[in-house]
Each structure stands twice: as C-alpha cells, then as structure tokens.
PDB file of C-alpha atoms in Angstrom:
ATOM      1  CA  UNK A1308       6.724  -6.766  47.281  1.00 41.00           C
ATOM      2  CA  UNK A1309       9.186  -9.302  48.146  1.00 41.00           C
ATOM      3  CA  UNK A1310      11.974  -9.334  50.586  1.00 46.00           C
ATOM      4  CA  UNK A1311      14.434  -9.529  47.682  1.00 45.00           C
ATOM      5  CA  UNK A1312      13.145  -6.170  45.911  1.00 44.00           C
ATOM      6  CA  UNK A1313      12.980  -4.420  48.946  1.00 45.00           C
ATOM      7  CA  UNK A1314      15.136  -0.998  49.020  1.00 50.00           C
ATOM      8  CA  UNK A1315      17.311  -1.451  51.791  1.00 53.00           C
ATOM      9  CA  UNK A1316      16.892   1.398  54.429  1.00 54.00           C
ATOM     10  CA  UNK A1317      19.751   3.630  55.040  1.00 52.00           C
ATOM     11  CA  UNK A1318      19.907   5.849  58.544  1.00 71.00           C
ATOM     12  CA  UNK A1319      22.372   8.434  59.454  1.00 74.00           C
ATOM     13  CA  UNK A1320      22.009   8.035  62.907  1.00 76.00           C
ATOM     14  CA  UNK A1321      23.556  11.260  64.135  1.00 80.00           C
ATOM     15  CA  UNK A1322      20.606  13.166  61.735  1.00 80.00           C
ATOM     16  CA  UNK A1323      17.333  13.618  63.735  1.00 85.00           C
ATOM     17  CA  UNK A1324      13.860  14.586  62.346  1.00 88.00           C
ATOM     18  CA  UNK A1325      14.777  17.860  63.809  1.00 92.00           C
ATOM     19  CA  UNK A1326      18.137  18.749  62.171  1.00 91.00           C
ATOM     20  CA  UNK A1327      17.223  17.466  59.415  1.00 90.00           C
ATOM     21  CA  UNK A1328      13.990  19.293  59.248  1.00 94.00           C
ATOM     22  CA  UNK A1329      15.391  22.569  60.679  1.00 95.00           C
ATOM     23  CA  UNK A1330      18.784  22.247  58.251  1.00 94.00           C
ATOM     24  CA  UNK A1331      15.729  21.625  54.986  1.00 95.00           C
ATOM     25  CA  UNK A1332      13.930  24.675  56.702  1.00 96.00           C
ATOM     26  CA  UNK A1333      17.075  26.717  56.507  1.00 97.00           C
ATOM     27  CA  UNK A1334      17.524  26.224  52.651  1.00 96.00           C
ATOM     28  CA  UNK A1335      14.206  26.627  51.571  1.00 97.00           C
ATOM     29  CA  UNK A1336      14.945  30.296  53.689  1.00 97.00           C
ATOM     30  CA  UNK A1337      18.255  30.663  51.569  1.00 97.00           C
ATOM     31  CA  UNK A1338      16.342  29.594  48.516  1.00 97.00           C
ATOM     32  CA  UNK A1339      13.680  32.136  48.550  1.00 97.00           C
ATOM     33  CA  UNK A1340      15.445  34.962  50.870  1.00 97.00           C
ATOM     34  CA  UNK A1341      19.203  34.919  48.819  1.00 97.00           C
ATOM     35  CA  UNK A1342      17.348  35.289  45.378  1.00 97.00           C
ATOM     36  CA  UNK A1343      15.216  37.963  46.255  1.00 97.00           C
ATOM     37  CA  UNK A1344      18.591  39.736  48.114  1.00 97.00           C
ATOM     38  CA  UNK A1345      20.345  39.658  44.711  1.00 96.00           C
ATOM     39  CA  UNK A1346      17.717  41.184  43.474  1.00 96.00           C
ATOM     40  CA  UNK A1347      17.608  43.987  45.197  1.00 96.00           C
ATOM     41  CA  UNK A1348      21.287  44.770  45.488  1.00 95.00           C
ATOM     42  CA  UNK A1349      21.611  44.091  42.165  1.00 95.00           C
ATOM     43  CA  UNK A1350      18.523  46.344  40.872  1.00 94.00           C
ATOM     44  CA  UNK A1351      17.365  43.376  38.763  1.00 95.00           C
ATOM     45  CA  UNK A1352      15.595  40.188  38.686  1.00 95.00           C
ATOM     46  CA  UNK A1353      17.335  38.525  36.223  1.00 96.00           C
ATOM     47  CA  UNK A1354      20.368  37.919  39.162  1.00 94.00           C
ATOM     48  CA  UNK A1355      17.727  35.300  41.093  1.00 95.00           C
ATOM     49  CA  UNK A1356      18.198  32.780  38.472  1.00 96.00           C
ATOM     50  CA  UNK A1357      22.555  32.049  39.076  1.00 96.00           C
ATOM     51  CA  UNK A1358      21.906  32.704  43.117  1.00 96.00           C
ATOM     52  CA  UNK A1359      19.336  30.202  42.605  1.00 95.00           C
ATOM     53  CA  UNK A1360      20.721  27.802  40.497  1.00 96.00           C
ATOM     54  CA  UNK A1361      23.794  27.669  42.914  1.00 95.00           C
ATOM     55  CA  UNK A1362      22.381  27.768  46.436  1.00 96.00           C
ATOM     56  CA  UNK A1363      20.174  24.601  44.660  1.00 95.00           C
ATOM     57  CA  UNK A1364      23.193  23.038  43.196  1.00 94.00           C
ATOM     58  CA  UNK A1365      25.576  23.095  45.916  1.00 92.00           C
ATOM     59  CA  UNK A1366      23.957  21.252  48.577  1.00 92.00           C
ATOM     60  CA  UNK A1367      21.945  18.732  45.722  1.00 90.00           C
ATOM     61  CA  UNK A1368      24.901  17.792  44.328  1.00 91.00           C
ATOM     62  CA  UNK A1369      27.770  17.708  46.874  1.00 91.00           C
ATOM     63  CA  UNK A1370      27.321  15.333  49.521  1.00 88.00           C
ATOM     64  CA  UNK A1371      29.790  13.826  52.233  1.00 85.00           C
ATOM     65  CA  UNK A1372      29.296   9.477  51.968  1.00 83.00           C
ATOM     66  CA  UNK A1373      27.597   8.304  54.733  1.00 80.00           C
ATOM     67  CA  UNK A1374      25.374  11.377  55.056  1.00 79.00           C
ATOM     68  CA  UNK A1375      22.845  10.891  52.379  1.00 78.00           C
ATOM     69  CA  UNK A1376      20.992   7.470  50.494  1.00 75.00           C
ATOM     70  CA  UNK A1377      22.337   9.512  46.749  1.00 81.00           C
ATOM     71  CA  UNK A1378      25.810  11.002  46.427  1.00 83.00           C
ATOM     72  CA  UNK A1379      26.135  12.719  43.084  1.00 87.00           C
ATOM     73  CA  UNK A1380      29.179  14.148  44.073  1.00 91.00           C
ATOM     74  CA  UNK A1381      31.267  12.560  46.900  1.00 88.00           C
ATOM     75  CA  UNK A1382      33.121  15.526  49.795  1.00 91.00           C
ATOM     76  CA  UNK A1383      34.414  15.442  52.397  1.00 91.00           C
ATOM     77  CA  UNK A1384      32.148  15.739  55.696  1.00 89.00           C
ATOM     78  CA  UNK A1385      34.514  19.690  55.709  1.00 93.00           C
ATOM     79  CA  UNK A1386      33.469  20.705  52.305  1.00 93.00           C
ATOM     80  CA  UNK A1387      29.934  19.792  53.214  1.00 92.00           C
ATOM     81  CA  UNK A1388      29.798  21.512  56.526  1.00 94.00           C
ATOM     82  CA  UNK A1389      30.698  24.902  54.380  1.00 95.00           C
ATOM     83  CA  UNK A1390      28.137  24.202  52.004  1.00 96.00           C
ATOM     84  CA  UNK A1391      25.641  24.189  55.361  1.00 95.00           C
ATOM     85  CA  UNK A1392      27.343  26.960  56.845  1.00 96.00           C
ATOM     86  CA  UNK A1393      27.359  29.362  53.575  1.00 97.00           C
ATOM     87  CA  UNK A1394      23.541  28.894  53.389  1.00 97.00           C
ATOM     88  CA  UNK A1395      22.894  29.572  57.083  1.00 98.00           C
ATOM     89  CA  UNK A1396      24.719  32.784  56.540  1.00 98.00           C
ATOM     90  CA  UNK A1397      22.767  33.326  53.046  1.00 98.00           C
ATOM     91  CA  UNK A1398      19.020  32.707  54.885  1.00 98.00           C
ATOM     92  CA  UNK A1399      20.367  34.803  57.875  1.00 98.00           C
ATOM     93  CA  UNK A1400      21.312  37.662  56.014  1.00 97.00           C
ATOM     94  CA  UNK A1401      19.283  37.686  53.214  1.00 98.00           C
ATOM     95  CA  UNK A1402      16.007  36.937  55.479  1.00 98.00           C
ATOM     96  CA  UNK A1403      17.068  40.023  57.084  1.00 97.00           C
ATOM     97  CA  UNK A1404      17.535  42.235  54.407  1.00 97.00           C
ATOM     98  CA  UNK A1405      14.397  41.885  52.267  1.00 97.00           C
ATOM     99  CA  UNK A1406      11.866  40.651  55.009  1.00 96.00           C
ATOM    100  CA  UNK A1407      10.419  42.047  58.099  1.00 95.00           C
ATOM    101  CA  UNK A1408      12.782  41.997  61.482  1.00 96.00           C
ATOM    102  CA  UNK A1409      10.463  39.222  62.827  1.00 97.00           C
ATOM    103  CA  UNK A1410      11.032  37.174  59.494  1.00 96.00           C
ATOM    104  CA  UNK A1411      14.867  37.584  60.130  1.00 97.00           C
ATOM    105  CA  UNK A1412      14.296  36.401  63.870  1.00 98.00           C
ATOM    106  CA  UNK A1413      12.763  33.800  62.718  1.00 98.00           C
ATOM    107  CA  UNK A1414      15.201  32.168  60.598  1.00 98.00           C
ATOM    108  CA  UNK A1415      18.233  33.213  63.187  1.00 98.00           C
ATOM    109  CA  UNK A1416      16.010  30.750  65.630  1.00 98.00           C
ATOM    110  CA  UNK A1417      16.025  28.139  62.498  1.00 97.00           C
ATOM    111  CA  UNK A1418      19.550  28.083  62.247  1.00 98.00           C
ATOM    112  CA  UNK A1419      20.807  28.181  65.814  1.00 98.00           C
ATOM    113  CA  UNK A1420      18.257  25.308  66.349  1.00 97.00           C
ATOM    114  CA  UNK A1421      20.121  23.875  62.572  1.00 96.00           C
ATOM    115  CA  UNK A1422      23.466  24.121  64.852  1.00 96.00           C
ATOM    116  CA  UNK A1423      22.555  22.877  67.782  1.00 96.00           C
ATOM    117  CA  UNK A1424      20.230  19.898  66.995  1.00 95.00           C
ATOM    118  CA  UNK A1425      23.115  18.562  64.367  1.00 93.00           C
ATOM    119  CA  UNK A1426      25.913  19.132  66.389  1.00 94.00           C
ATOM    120  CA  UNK A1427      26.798  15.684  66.578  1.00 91.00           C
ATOM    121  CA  UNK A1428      26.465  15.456  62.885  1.00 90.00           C
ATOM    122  CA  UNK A1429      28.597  18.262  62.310  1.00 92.00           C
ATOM    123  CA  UNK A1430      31.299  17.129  64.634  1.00 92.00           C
ATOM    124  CA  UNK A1431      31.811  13.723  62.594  1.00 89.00           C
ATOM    125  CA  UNK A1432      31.685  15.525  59.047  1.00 90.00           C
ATOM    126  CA  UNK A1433      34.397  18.112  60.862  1.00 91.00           C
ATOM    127  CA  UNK A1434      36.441  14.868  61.790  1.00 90.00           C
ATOM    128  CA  UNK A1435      36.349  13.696  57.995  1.00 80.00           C
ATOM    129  CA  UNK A1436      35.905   9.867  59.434  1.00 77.00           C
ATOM    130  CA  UNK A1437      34.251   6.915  57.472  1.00 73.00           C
ATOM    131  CA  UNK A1438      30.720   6.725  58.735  1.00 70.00           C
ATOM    132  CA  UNK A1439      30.704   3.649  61.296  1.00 67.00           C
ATOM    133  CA  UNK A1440      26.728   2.443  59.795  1.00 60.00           C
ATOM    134  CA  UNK A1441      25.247   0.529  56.956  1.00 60.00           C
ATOM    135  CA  UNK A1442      25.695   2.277  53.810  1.00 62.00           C
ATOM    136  CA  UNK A1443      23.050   2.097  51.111  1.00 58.00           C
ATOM    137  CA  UNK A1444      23.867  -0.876  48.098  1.00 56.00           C
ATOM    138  CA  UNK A1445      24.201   2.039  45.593  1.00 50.00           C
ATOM    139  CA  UNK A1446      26.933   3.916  47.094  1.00 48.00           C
ATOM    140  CA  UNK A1447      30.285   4.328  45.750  1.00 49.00           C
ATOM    141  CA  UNK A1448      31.675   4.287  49.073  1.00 48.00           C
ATOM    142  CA  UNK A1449      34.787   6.277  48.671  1.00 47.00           C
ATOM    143  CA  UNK A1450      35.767   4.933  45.088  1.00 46.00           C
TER     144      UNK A1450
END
C-alpha cells in the first residue's frame, strides 16, 4: 500500500484503551440487560426489539466531532455525554433487575471505572469546545 492510499489515523487523545473499553463494555451490558428488563416489566418479548433498536441507535448514530473517525450525526460533546449517561443508568439498573446481585455489581464496577477512566473525556464534551487534534479527512467538521 502506498503512502498516498494510506487511511490517515485519527486519535482522541483524552480516550484510553480503558474508557473506551469499559464505556463499549457498558453498552454491550445496556444492550443485553435493558432488552431483557422490558421484557419483563412489560410481560412480553416483543418490547426488546424498540429498547434495542434505540439503545443501538443512539450512541451509533449521534456522535460529538472530534470524538469518533465516523459522525453520522454531529452533537454536541452535552448531548453525547447523556447518551453515555442514559445507558450507564440502563446497564445499572437493568443488570440489576433481571440478573444475579453479583451480575449487577459487576456492571456498577464497569461504569464507575466508565466514569472515572474518561473523566477527562467527559470534561471536554461537558465544555462543548472544538477538539484541539487532527481530525480524520472525512469529517464534516462542524458544517
């Protein structure tokens, strides 16, 4: 491959391995814990498919520039930090209504390590600022 066909490499560099590990672990929790909680309270399947369709959606489609190489939508860093936020409170309480105490515990430790590992992360989408690194070719970059 040549140097001219290269993809250019894109880094957020306030999003570690681990954040952005624990924050993936976190909604694969709220992807398989919400559905399942619908289910229950709702006393049928058929209400996993819209709580899974939207706790995909949101954070696939709605991202902050800067954050992420592909922005299908472009939000503010606020709006994105309340997508994050809305599925740590999904995996959190859904993990502990329809799995064991231990599974609950288990995903509370995901999320507070979530919070604290991409604190820095969080504090510049809280501030709304222009990210202050290379951006990928392909972005829109704010248009």
């Amino acid at each position: 491959m040549s140097q001219n066909n290269e993809t250019e490499k894109f880094d957020n560099p306030l999003d570690t391995a681990v954040s952005a590990a624990s924050r993936f672990a976190i909604e694969i929790a709220a992807w398989v814990a919400g559905p399942w909680a619908a289910a229950e309270l709702a006393g049928t399947w058929i209400a996993t498919i819209p709580t899974l369709i939207v706790l995909i959606a949101l954070p696939g489609a709605f991202s902050t520039i800067g954050d992420k190489r592909q922005v299908v939508v472009a939000v503010p860093g606020r709006v994105r930090l309340l997508i994050e936020l809305v599925l740590i409170a999904v995996a959190v309480s859904a993990a502990f209504l329809v799995w064991t105490p231990i599974g609950g515990v288990i995903v509370a430790v995901l999320a507070v390590l979530m919070l604290v590992t991409g604190l820095p992360r969080a504090k510049w989408l809280l501030s709304n600022r222009p990210p202050d690194w290379p951006l990928p070719s392909n972005s829109t970059q704010g248009k």
